[in-house]
Amino acid sequence: MADRFKIRSTVKCDVLIIGAGGAGLRCAAEILERRPGARIIALTKVSHPQKSHTATAQGGLAAVDPRDPNDANIFHMFDTWKGSDCTADQNVVRKICESAWEQIIWLENRGMHFSRDPQGKLSKRTFGGHTRNFGEASAFRAVFEADRTGKGIMDTGWGECLKRGIHFIHQTVAVELLIEDRHCAGCIAFQQKNGTFVQILAKATVFASGGSGQVFKVTTNCRQNTGDGLALVMEAGLPVMDPEAVQFHPTGIVGPGILASETLRSVGGILRNKDEEPFMAKYAPKMKELAPRDLVARAIESEIREGRGVMNPDHQIQHVWIDLRHLPAEVHERQIPEVVSFFKHYVNLDPRTQLCPVRPSNHYHMGGIPTNEFGEVQDAGQQIVDGLYAVGECAAASFHGFNRLGTNSILELITMGKHIGDRIIERLERESSVRSDIAPCRFQEKFAGYFAAGGADHIGQIRNILRAVMTEKVSVFRTEAGILEAIETLRELDERARKTKLTQQSTAMNQELVQRWELDNLLAVSMAICQAALHRKESRGAHFRDDFPTRNDAFQYHTLVSTTDEFGKVELGRREVDMTIFGAKGENYEKFGLIERKY
Amino acid sequence: MTTYDLTLKVHRYDPDRDKSWVQTYQLTAGRILRFVDLLRKINDEQDPTLAWGSSCEHGQCGTCSMKINGKPLLACELLVENAVAQFGTTTFTLEPLGVAPVVRDLVIDTEKAYFRLDKVKPYIIRPKAQPGEGKEHLVDPKSLERYVTATRCINCFCCTEACIASHHNFLGPNAMLATIVRLMDDREEEKEERLKCLYSNEGVYRCHSSRACSHVCPKGIDVAHYIALAKAGAF
Ligand SMILES: Cc1cc2nc3c(=O)[nH]c(=O)nc-3n(C[C@H](O)[C@H](O)[C@H](O)COP(=O)(O)OP(=O)(O)OC[C@H]3O[C@@H](n4cnc5c(N)ncnc54)[C@H](O)[C@@H]3O)c2cc1C
Ligand code: SF4
Ligand code: SF4
Ligand code: FES
């Protein structure tokens, strides 16, 4: 029996990419392009890289076109800093904004099908929070591929890697990082299809495993986003940074949580409660429906909490309505056709004649694996872990601080992906061999434990309780009492999970086994979110404490959370926010001080 | 609240015993649950061993394609009440696509289905020279308009499943679409290799114009139109 958990084979490569989404593949493509013949292995948890979450990003990616006389990198940096509520790292912000356009061109020259203006140049549109002249007027800064920009990035990254001979291992999860004395030598991976474990040794390992949205019951994220990357680094004794910084989109479609874009509100959609009363004026008298994401999300959540929500009987989820009935047919047909089709597809409603159900939906994790501006992973003492990098949504460099601006995430994937590629190329010139002396020490015991448990509980039900409690207690509104309650529930669920028996003994394509493992990851990430949220007795960006509703700059730092052997007991640390733009005292430096996040 | 009493007959396969069978599940579900929600409900309430695939769960990735009452479609886009109306029954047979070997139950070896795509090189083989530093190629929106719907393909393989010719030597409609896009895209200079592939003995001449591909495409792509262009020698 124990044979099942033996390492079947060991493979060696130059670079191991854990997660073949937009970030991982941009990094791989850079290395393959400049070092043809480099041996790169990329793991993907989904059935094929193209199925990664990046493929769902709709809106666009921000980048200042150097030919645009009205826009400038400094404005993009300012918007990002302001949006982050003064917790983005300015060295990272500068690096990403300054290399943005070059990376757009990289994608275009390799065949991404960007939308075009009548002259044939890249079309641009505006997005919430993107301004010129430090907030003066909207900036047209986002390039896009219709409503499928992420898919364009995914297709291009996948195509380029395929062209240059990457080696994919599909439907495979990293289950243990091989780390010793601040050196990473690769990972142990579990191949779901045939149920076997392999050891992959690499000169450089890049974590690019994406988000953690499945922590919450209603989310825009895909089914595989269970925060595996964060859980794995914590298990390896490394911290995660700012886990409490979680973004909620105000209008997810009930029940699955599918994103209904901001455009609905900008074209005049009105939010109504169960009595069909418009309510935004109560919360934002001037801006009403056009108030920033987090404010609208809290307004909706307040209506629901005060009993003015509506229960969807099929999905058992509370929501409010968005009213689009009064909008002219032309708006429905020309400006919001995709979202209108979502309502038709997923709730079978016609927004021209019917009210549509929406509620806040988990959307993005700003927090993640702490790295420096080169994507090198840091430990709790901010020392670099040699050979380990992180990029994309699982990483926190941090470009977004406590609140991400729309269109800044997929920009981060392609810019940081490229920069980390550069860094690894330098490394490959130095390192001639992989290290094979770091032995795995956790995964066998863990997987054997899953099969040894004998209780009659149910993994799916435990996961559902976890997701419900995180949504109720630790999402849009947080209070000390609520968070403590959630922590208690997580402890109980962890106990229950340990005792739960698996129905089937086989390891091959055993979905329940993978879900059991994911449950451990969800528990670990949820606990990190709770503990950091409890500690941060202020409100900042997307983190809102009902009991501490304003920002307190004594907390202007990044939270570091490390786990201990006891579930629920964590060690907290801090990392200072980089303020080098402010510190350089150059032109407009005062815009990069501790400014208010007011729109 | 409207609910439906449903019977799902699921084609199952156990790789450990190399055994196939059809298993019947009964469940009650609300009108707007999707078929992926039903499968999850079965996992949570009746049978955690039933394996099935999904990722985005909103029609953007093509992971959840399967045959429901014989029709290839995306399980994340099919609502209970629409299914009942469309098929006129509350009994549904769920089968994996036949475009690749089954791994377990409804999960197929997608990687093997993608071999068809890999053969047509789904990227720019030989890019046109870069127009200068910091500059994009100019692409006339009218020219883009001619092939932009084809770029919406998510490789769900529903068309390939529906296409009888694809079950033999033909690489299949979505693979053809991928190469046609690059034939229509001015930024690709390697037209010759593409044409060779298009007109090879695994290429468009295998198509017998049944239009099944266009009929099933969940992204509303008129796949047969592009293939007809190729057959008419438009490139
Ligand atoms: C509906 C929606 C719309 C969005 N729109 C925008 C937008 O318009 N603009 C914007 O900037 N951002 C947008 N975002 C956010 C953005 O899409 C994501 O943040 C981004 O795509 C994440 O990319 P990634 O490469 O980090 O991760 P992913 O694309 O999620 O890739 C992660 C990869 O890691 C793999 N993986 C996961 N766990 C493991 C493991 N344990 N072992 C091995 N592999 C693993 C996965 O299979 C996958 O291949 C949107 C998000 C959503 C949900
Ligand atoms: S039209 Fe051609 S490609 Fe499409 S299904 Fe019929 S035979 Fe297949
Ligand atoms: S053409 Fe349509 S049916 Fe065929 S793979 Fe693409 S999206 Fe699916
Ligand atoms: S799960 Fe992505 S299309 Fe259905």
JSON list of C-alpha atoms in Angstrom, two decimals, chain A residues 46-48 50-52 55-56 58 67 101 105 108-122 145 148 151 155 158-160 162-163 168 170-171 193 220-224 254 256 258 312-315 342 344-348 458 460-461 463-464 503-504 506 508-512 515, chain B residues 1-2 15-16 30-34 37 40 43-45 48-63 76-77 79 81-82 103-104 107 109-111 114 117-118 122-125 127 130-131 134-141 144 147-148 151-156 181-182 185 187:
[
{"chain": "A", "resi": 46, "resn": "VAL", "atom": "CA", "xyz": [-5.94, 22.00, -15.02]},
{"chain": "A", "resi": 47, "resn": "SER", "atom": "CA", "xyz": [-6.26, 19.62, -17.96]},
{"chain": "A", "resi": 48, "resn": "HIS", "atom": "CA", "xyz": [-4.32, 21.93, -20.30]},
{"chain": "A", "resi": 50, "resn": "GLN", "atom": "CA", "xyz": [-5.20, 27.06, -21.95]},
{"chain": "A", "resi": 51, "resn": "LYS", "atom": "CA", "xyz": [-7.78, 26.18, -19.28]},
{"chain": "A", "resi": 52, "resn": "SER", "atom": "CA", "xyz": [-5.99, 28.31, -16.67]},
{"chain": "A", "resi": 55, "resn": "ALA", "atom": "CA", "xyz": [-8.16, 32.90, -19.81]},
{"chain": "A", "resi": 56, "resn": "THR", "atom": "CA", "xyz": [-11.20, 34.44, -18.08]},
{"chain": "A", "resi": 58, "resn": "GLN", "atom": "CA", "xyz": [-12.09, 40.23, -19.61]},
{"chain": "A", "resi": 67, "resn": "ARG", "atom": "CA", "xyz": [3.30, 58.16, -27.90]},
{"chain": "A", "resi": 101, "resn": "TRP", "atom": "CA", "xyz": [4.25, 49.20, -22.91]},
{"chain": "A", "resi": 105, "resn": "ILE", "atom": "CA", "xyz": [4.30, 45.16, -27.82]},
{"chain": "A", "resi": 108, "resn": "GLU", "atom": "CA", "xyz": [1.27, 42.07, -30.12]},
{"chain": "A", "resi": 109, "resn": "ASN", "atom": "CA", "xyz": [4.32, 41.12, -32.12]},
{"chain": "A", "resi": 110, "resn": "ARG", "atom": "CA", "xyz": [3.76, 37.49, -31.18]},
{"chain": "A", "resi": 111, "resn": "GLY", "atom": "CA", "xyz": [0.25, 37.44, -32.47]},
{"chain": "A", "resi": 112, "resn": "MET", "atom": "CA", "xyz": [-2.19, 38.51, -29.74]},
{"chain": "A", "resi": 113, "resn": "HIS", "atom": "CA", "xyz": [-5.39, 39.72, -31.40]},
{"chain": "A", "resi": 114, "resn": "PHE", "atom": "CA", "xyz": [-5.75, 43.12, -29.72]},
{"chain": "A", "resi": 115, "resn": "SER", "atom": "CA", "xyz": [-8.76, 45.24, -30.66]},
{"chain": "A", "resi": 116, "resn": "ARG", "atom": "CA", "xyz": [-7.81, 48.06, -33.06]},
{"chain": "A", "resi": 117, "resn": "ASP", "atom": "CA", "xyz": [-8.73, 51.68, -33.67]},
{"chain": "A", "resi": 118, "resn": "PRO", "atom": "CA", "xyz": [-9.63, 52.84, -37.18]},
{"chain": "A", "resi": 119, "resn": "GLN", "atom": "CA", "xyz": [-5.94, 53.51, -37.94]},
{"chain": "A", "resi": 120, "resn": "GLY", "atom": "CA", "xyz": [-5.07, 49.93, -37.10]},
{"chain": "A", "resi": 121, "resn": "LYS", "atom": "CA", "xyz": [-3.30, 50.85, -33.85]},
{"chain": "A", "resi": 122, "resn": "LEU", "atom": "CA", "xyz": [-4.18, 49.32, -30.50]},
{"chain": "A", "resi": 145, "resn": "GLU", "atom": "CA", "xyz": [-8.78, 42.06, -26.86]},
{"chain": "A", "resi": 148, "resn": "ARG", "atom": "CA", "xyz": [-11.34, 38.24, -23.68]},
{"chain": "A", "resi": 151, "resn": "LYS", "atom": "CA", "xyz": [-7.52, 34.56, -23.20]},
{"chain": "A", "resi": 155, "resn": "ASP", "atom": "CA", "xyz": [-3.10, 31.78, -26.02]},
{"chain": "A", "resi": 158, "resn": "TRP", "atom": "CA", "xyz": [1.02, 28.97, -24.54]},
{"chain": "A", "resi": 159, "resn": "GLY", "atom": "CA", "xyz": [1.76, 29.25, -28.27]},
{"chain": "A", "resi": 160, "resn": "GLU", "atom": "CA", "xyz": [5.20, 30.78, -27.74]},
{"chain": "A", "resi": 162, "resn": "LEU", "atom": "CA", "xyz": [4.92, 25.33, -27.40]},
{"chain": "A", "resi": 163, "resn": "LYS", "atom": "CA", "xyz": [6.87, 26.75, -30.32]},
{"chain": "A", "resi": 168, "resn": "PHE", "atom": "CA", "xyz": [4.20, 20.51, -19.93]},
{"chain": "A", "resi": 170, "resn": "HIS", "atom": "CA", "xyz": [-0.75, 18.41, -17.32]},
{"chain": "A", "resi": 171, "resn": "GLN", "atom": "CA", "xyz": [-3.24, 17.91, -14.54]},
{"chain": "A", "resi": 193, "resn": "LYS", "atom": "CA", "xyz": [-4.28, 11.19, -14.13]},
{"chain": "A", "resi": 220, "resn": "THR", "atom": "CA", "xyz": [-15.40, 34.89, -9.72]},
{"chain": "A", "resi": 221, "resn": "ASN", "atom": "CA", "xyz": [-12.43, 32.50, -9.56]},
{"chain": "A", "resi": 222, "resn": "CYS", "atom": "CA", "xyz": [-12.13, 29.11, -11.21]},
{"chain": "A", "resi": 223, "resn": "ARG", "atom": "CA", "xyz": [-12.56, 25.80, -9.44]},
{"chain": "A", "resi": 224, "resn": "GLN", "atom": "CA", "xyz": [-8.83, 25.11, -9.12]},
{"chain": "A", "resi": 254, "resn": "VAL", "atom": "CA", "xyz": [-25.95, 34.85, -8.28]},
{"chain": "A", "resi": 256, "resn": "PRO", "atom": "CA", "xyz": [-21.98, 31.06, -9.15]},
{"chain": "A", "resi": 258, "resn": "ILE", "atom": "CA", "xyz": [-19.62, 35.18, -12.27]},
{"chain": "A", "resi": 312, "resn": "ASN", "atom": "CA", "xyz": [-32.14, 32.80, -4.37]},
{"chain": "A", "resi": 313, "resn": "PRO", "atom": "CA", "xyz": [-33.90, 29.49, -3.78]},
{"chain": "A", "resi": 314, "resn": "ASP", "atom": "CA", "xyz": [-31.78, 27.41, -6.16]},
{"chain": "A", "resi": 315, "resn": "HIS", "atom": "CA", "xyz": [-28.34, 28.48, -5.00]},
{"chain": "A", "resi": 342, "resn": "PHE", "atom": "CA", "xyz": [-24.31, 36.08, -18.93]},
{"chain": "A", "resi": 344, "resn": "LYS", "atom": "CA", "xyz": [-29.42, 34.89, -19.94]},
{"chain": "A", "resi": 345, "resn": "HIS", "atom": "CA", "xyz": [-27.01, 31.97, -19.76]},
{"chain": "A", "resi": 346, "resn": "TYR", "atom": "CA", "xyz": [-26.66, 31.58, -16.02]},
{"chain": "A", "resi": 347, "resn": "VAL", "atom": "CA", "xyz": [-29.91, 32.77, -14.49]},
{"chain": "A", "resi": 348, "resn": "ASN", "atom": "CA", "xyz": [-32.19, 32.61, -17.51]},
{"chain": "A", "resi": 458, "resn": "HIS", "atom": "CA", "xyz": [-17.71, 14.29, 4.23]},
{"chain": "A", "resi": 460, "resn": "GLY", "atom": "CA", "xyz": [-17.46, 18.30, 0.29]},
{"chain": "A", "resi": 461, "resn": "GLN", "atom": "CA", "xyz": [-19.60, 19.30, 3.24]},
{"chain": "A", "resi": 463, "resn": "ARG", "atom": "CA", "xyz": [-15.46, 22.58, 2.37]},
{"chain": "A", "resi": 464, "resn": "ASN", "atom": "CA", "xyz": [-18.92, 24.10, 2.00]},
{"chain": "A", "resi": 503, "resn": "THR", "atom": "CA", "xyz": [-14.46, 6.65, -0.31]},
{"chain": "A", "resi": 504, "resn": "GLN", "atom": "CA", "xyz": [-12.10, 5.20, -2.85]},
{"chain": "A", "resi": 506, "resn": "SER", "atom": "CA", "xyz": [-7.19, 4.31, -5.82]},
{"chain": "A", "resi": 508, "resn": "ALA", "atom": "CA", "xyz": [-5.57, 7.54, -10.16]},
{"chain": "A", "resi": 509, "resn": "MET", "atom": "CA", "xyz": [-7.84, 10.48, -11.09]},
{"chain": "A", "resi": 510, "resn": "ASN", "atom": "CA", "xyz": [-9.26, 10.33, -7.60]},
{"chain": "A", "resi": 511, "resn": "GLN", "atom": "CA", "xyz": [-11.04, 13.62, -7.43]},
{"chain": "A", "resi": 512, "resn": "GLU", "atom": "CA", "xyz": [-11.95, 13.19, -3.80]},
{"chain": "A", "resi": 515, "resn": "GLN", "atom": "CA", "xyz": [-10.21, 17.72, -2.90]},
{"chain": "B", "resi": 1, "resn": "MET", "atom": "CA", "xyz": [-39.94, 27.52, -5.85]},
{"chain": "B", "resi": 2, "resn": "THR", "atom": "CA", "xyz": [-39.85, 25.37, -8.97]},
{"chain": "B", "resi": 15, "resn": "PRO", "atom": "CA", "xyz": [-9.25, 2.63, -14.85]},
{"chain": "B", "resi": 16, "resn": "ASP", "atom": "CA", "xyz": [-8.16, 0.41, -11.98]},
{"chain": "B", "resi": 30, "resn": "GLY", "atom": "CA", "xyz": [-33.80, 24.10, -8.78]},
{"chain": "B", "resi": 31, "resn": "ARG", "atom": "CA", "xyz": [-34.44, 25.56, -12.20]},
{"chain": "B", "resi": 32, "resn": "ILE", "atom": "CA", "xyz": [-31.27, 27.58, -12.67]},
{"chain": "B", "resi": 33, "resn": "LEU", "atom": "CA", "xyz": [-28.72, 25.09, -11.45]},
{"chain": "B", "resi": 34, "resn": "ARG", "atom": "CA", "xyz": [-26.22, 24.24, -14.15]},
{"chain": "B", "resi": 37, "resn": "ASP", "atom": "CA", "xyz": [-23.78, 22.25, -10.11]},
{"chain": "B", "resi": 40, "resn": "ARG", "atom": "CA", "xyz": [-21.08, 18.81, -7.61]},
{"chain": "B", "resi": 43, "resn": "ASN", "atom": "CA", "xyz": [-20.32, 14.54, -5.27]},
{"chain": "B", "resi": 44, "resn": "ASP", "atom": "CA", "xyz": [-21.42, 16.31, -2.08]},
{"chain": "B", "resi": 45, "resn": "GLU", "atom": "CA", "xyz": [-24.57, 14.36, -1.34]},
{"chain": "B", "resi": 48, "resn": "PRO", "atom": "CA", "xyz": [-17.80, 11.56, -4.06]},
{"chain": "B", "resi": 49, "resn": "THR", "atom": "CA", "xyz": [-16.16, 9.16, -6.49]},
{"chain": "B", "resi": 50, "resn": "LEU", "atom": "CA", "xyz": [-17.82, 10.48, -9.64]},
{"chain": "B", "resi": 51, "resn": "ALA", "atom": "CA", "xyz": [-15.08, 12.27, -11.61]},
{"chain": "B", "resi": 52, "resn": "TRP", "atom": "CA", "xyz": [-15.80, 15.16, -13.99]},
{"chain": "B", "resi": 53, "resn": "GLY", "atom": "CA", "xyz": [-13.92, 18.19, -15.24]},
{"chain": "B", "resi": 54, "resn": "SER", "atom": "CA", "xyz": [-14.44, 21.94, -15.09]},
{"chain": "B", "resi": 55, "resn": "SER", "atom": "CA", "xyz": [-12.40, 25.07, -14.50]},
{"chain": "B", "resi": 56, "resn": "CYS", "atom": "CA", "xyz": [-13.82, 28.55, -15.16]},
{"chain": "B", "resi": 57, "resn": "GLU", "atom": "CA", "xyz": [-17.47, 27.42, -14.95]},
{"chain": "B", "resi": 58, "resn": "HIS", "atom": "CA", "xyz": [-18.65, 30.25, -17.13]},
{"chain": "B", "resi": 59, "resn": "GLY", "atom": "CA", "xyz": [-18.05, 29.20, -20.68]},
{"chain": "B", "resi": 60, "resn": "GLN", "atom": "CA", "xyz": [-14.54, 30.61, -21.11]},
{"chain": "B", "resi": 61, "resn": "CYS", "atom": "CA", "xyz": [-12.17, 27.65, -20.95]},
{"chain": "B", "resi": 62, "resn": "GLY", "atom": "CA", "xyz": [-13.74, 24.60, -22.59]},
{"chain": "B", "resi": 63, "resn": "THR", "atom": "CA", "xyz": [-12.92, 22.12, -19.83]},
{"chain": "B", "resi": 76, "resn": "CYS", "atom": "CA", "xyz": [-21.36, 24.85, -17.15]},
{"chain": "B", "resi": 77, "resn": "GLU", "atom": "CA", "xyz": [-23.67, 26.61, -19.58]},
{"chain": "B", "resi": 79, "resn": "LEU", "atom": "CA", "xyz": [-29.30, 25.18, -16.93]},
{"chain": "B", "resi": 81, "resn": "GLU", "atom": "CA", "xyz": [-34.85, 24.30, -16.99]},
{"chain": "B", "resi": 82, "resn": "ASN", "atom": "CA", "xyz": [-33.30, 24.94, -20.39]},
{"chain": "B", "resi": 103, "resn": "VAL", "atom": "CA", "xyz": [-9.14, 8.79, -17.78]},
{"chain": "B", "resi": 104, "resn": "ARG", "atom": "CA", "xyz": [-12.02, 8.18, -15.40]},
{"chain": "B", "resi": 107, "resn": "VAL", "atom": "CA", "xyz": [-12.74, 13.06, -17.52]},
{"chain": "B", "resi": 109, "resn": "ASP", "atom": "CA", "xyz": [-7.14, 12.93, -21.48]},
{"chain": "B", "resi": 110, "resn": "THR", "atom": "CA", "xyz": [-7.43, 16.47, -22.84]},
{"chain": "B", "resi": 111, "resn": "GLU", "atom": "CA", "xyz": [-3.71, 16.63, -23.52]},
{"chain": "B", "resi": 114, "resn": "TYR", "atom": "CA", "xyz": [-4.72, 18.81, -28.06]},
{"chain": "B", "resi": 117, "resn": "LEU", "atom": "CA", "xyz": [-3.85, 21.45, -32.31]},
{"chain": "B", "resi": 118, "resn": "ASP", "atom": "CA", "xyz": [-0.15, 21.05, -31.71]},
{"chain": "B", "resi": 122, "resn": "PRO", "atom": "CA", "xyz": [-1.16, 27.39, -32.97]},
{"chain": "B", "resi": 123, "resn": "TYR", "atom": "CA", "xyz": [1.22, 30.38, -32.95]},
{"chain": "B", "resi": 124, "resn": "ILE", "atom": "CA", "xyz": [2.98, 32.61, -35.45]},
{"chain": "B", "resi": 125, "resn": "ILE", "atom": "CA", "xyz": [5.56, 30.38, -37.10]},
{"chain": "B", "resi": 127, "resn": "PRO", "atom": "CA", "xyz": [6.55, 36.64, -37.62]},
{"chain": "B", "resi": 130, "resn": "GLN", "atom": "CA", "xyz": [8.87, 44.17, -36.01]},
{"chain": "B", "resi": 131, "resn": "PRO", "atom": "CA", "xyz": [7.75, 47.60, -37.20]},
{"chain": "B", "resi": 134, "resn": "GLY", "atom": "CA", "xyz": [7.77, 50.25, -29.13]},
{"chain": "B", "resi": 135, "resn": "LYS", "atom": "CA", "xyz": [5.53, 49.88, -32.14]},
{"chain": "B", "resi": 136, "resn": "GLU", "atom": "CA", "xyz": [2.70, 47.52, -32.94]},
{"chain": "B", "resi": 137, "resn": "HIS", "atom": "CA", "xyz": [1.95, 46.15, -36.38]},
{"chain": "B", "resi": 138, "resn": "LEU", "atom": "CA", "xyz": [-0.92, 48.05, -37.90]},
{"chain": "B", "resi": 139, "resn": "VAL", "atom": "CA", "xyz": [-3.88, 45.75, -38.35]},
{"chain": "B", "resi": 140, "resn": "ASP", "atom": "CA", "xyz": [-6.80, 47.17, -40.27]},
{"chain": "B", "resi": 141, "resn": "PRO", "atom": "CA", "xyz": [-9.91, 46.63, -38.13]},
{"chain": "B", "resi": 144, "resn": "LEU", "atom": "CA", "xyz": [-9.43, 41.76, -38.29]},
{"chain": "B", "resi": 147, "resn": "TYR", "atom": "CA", "xyz": [-11.43, 36.47, -38.70]},
{"chain": "B", "resi": 148, "resn": "VAL", "atom": "CA", "xyz": [-12.06, 37.87, -35.25]},
{"chain": "B", "resi": 151, "resn": "THR", "atom": "CA", "xyz": [-10.24, 33.85, -32.38]},
{"chain": "B", "resi": 152, "resn": "ARG", "atom": "CA", "xyz": [-12.99, 33.23, -29.81]},
{"chain": "B", "resi": 153, "resn": "CYS", "atom": "CA", "xyz": [-12.42, 29.47, -29.99]},
{"chain": "B", "resi": 154, "resn": "ILE", "atom": "CA", "xyz": [-11.77, 27.96, -26.54]},
{"chain": "B", "resi": 155, "resn": "ASN", "atom": "CA", "xyz": [-10.82, 24.49, -27.79]},
{"chain": "B", "resi": 156, "resn": "CYS", "atom": "CA", "xyz": [-13.67, 22.73, -26.09]},
{"chain": "B", "resi": 181, "resn": "VAL", "atom": "CA", "xyz": [-6.68, 32.37, -38.32]},
{"chain": "B", "resi": 182, "resn": "ARG", "atom": "CA", "xyz": [-2.94, 32.62, -38.95]},
{"chain": "B", "resi": 185, "resn": "ASP", "atom": "CA", "xyz": [-3.44, 37.23, -40.01]},
{"chain": "B", "resi": 187, "resn": "ARG", "atom": "CA", "xyz": [1.59, 39.15, -39.12]}
]
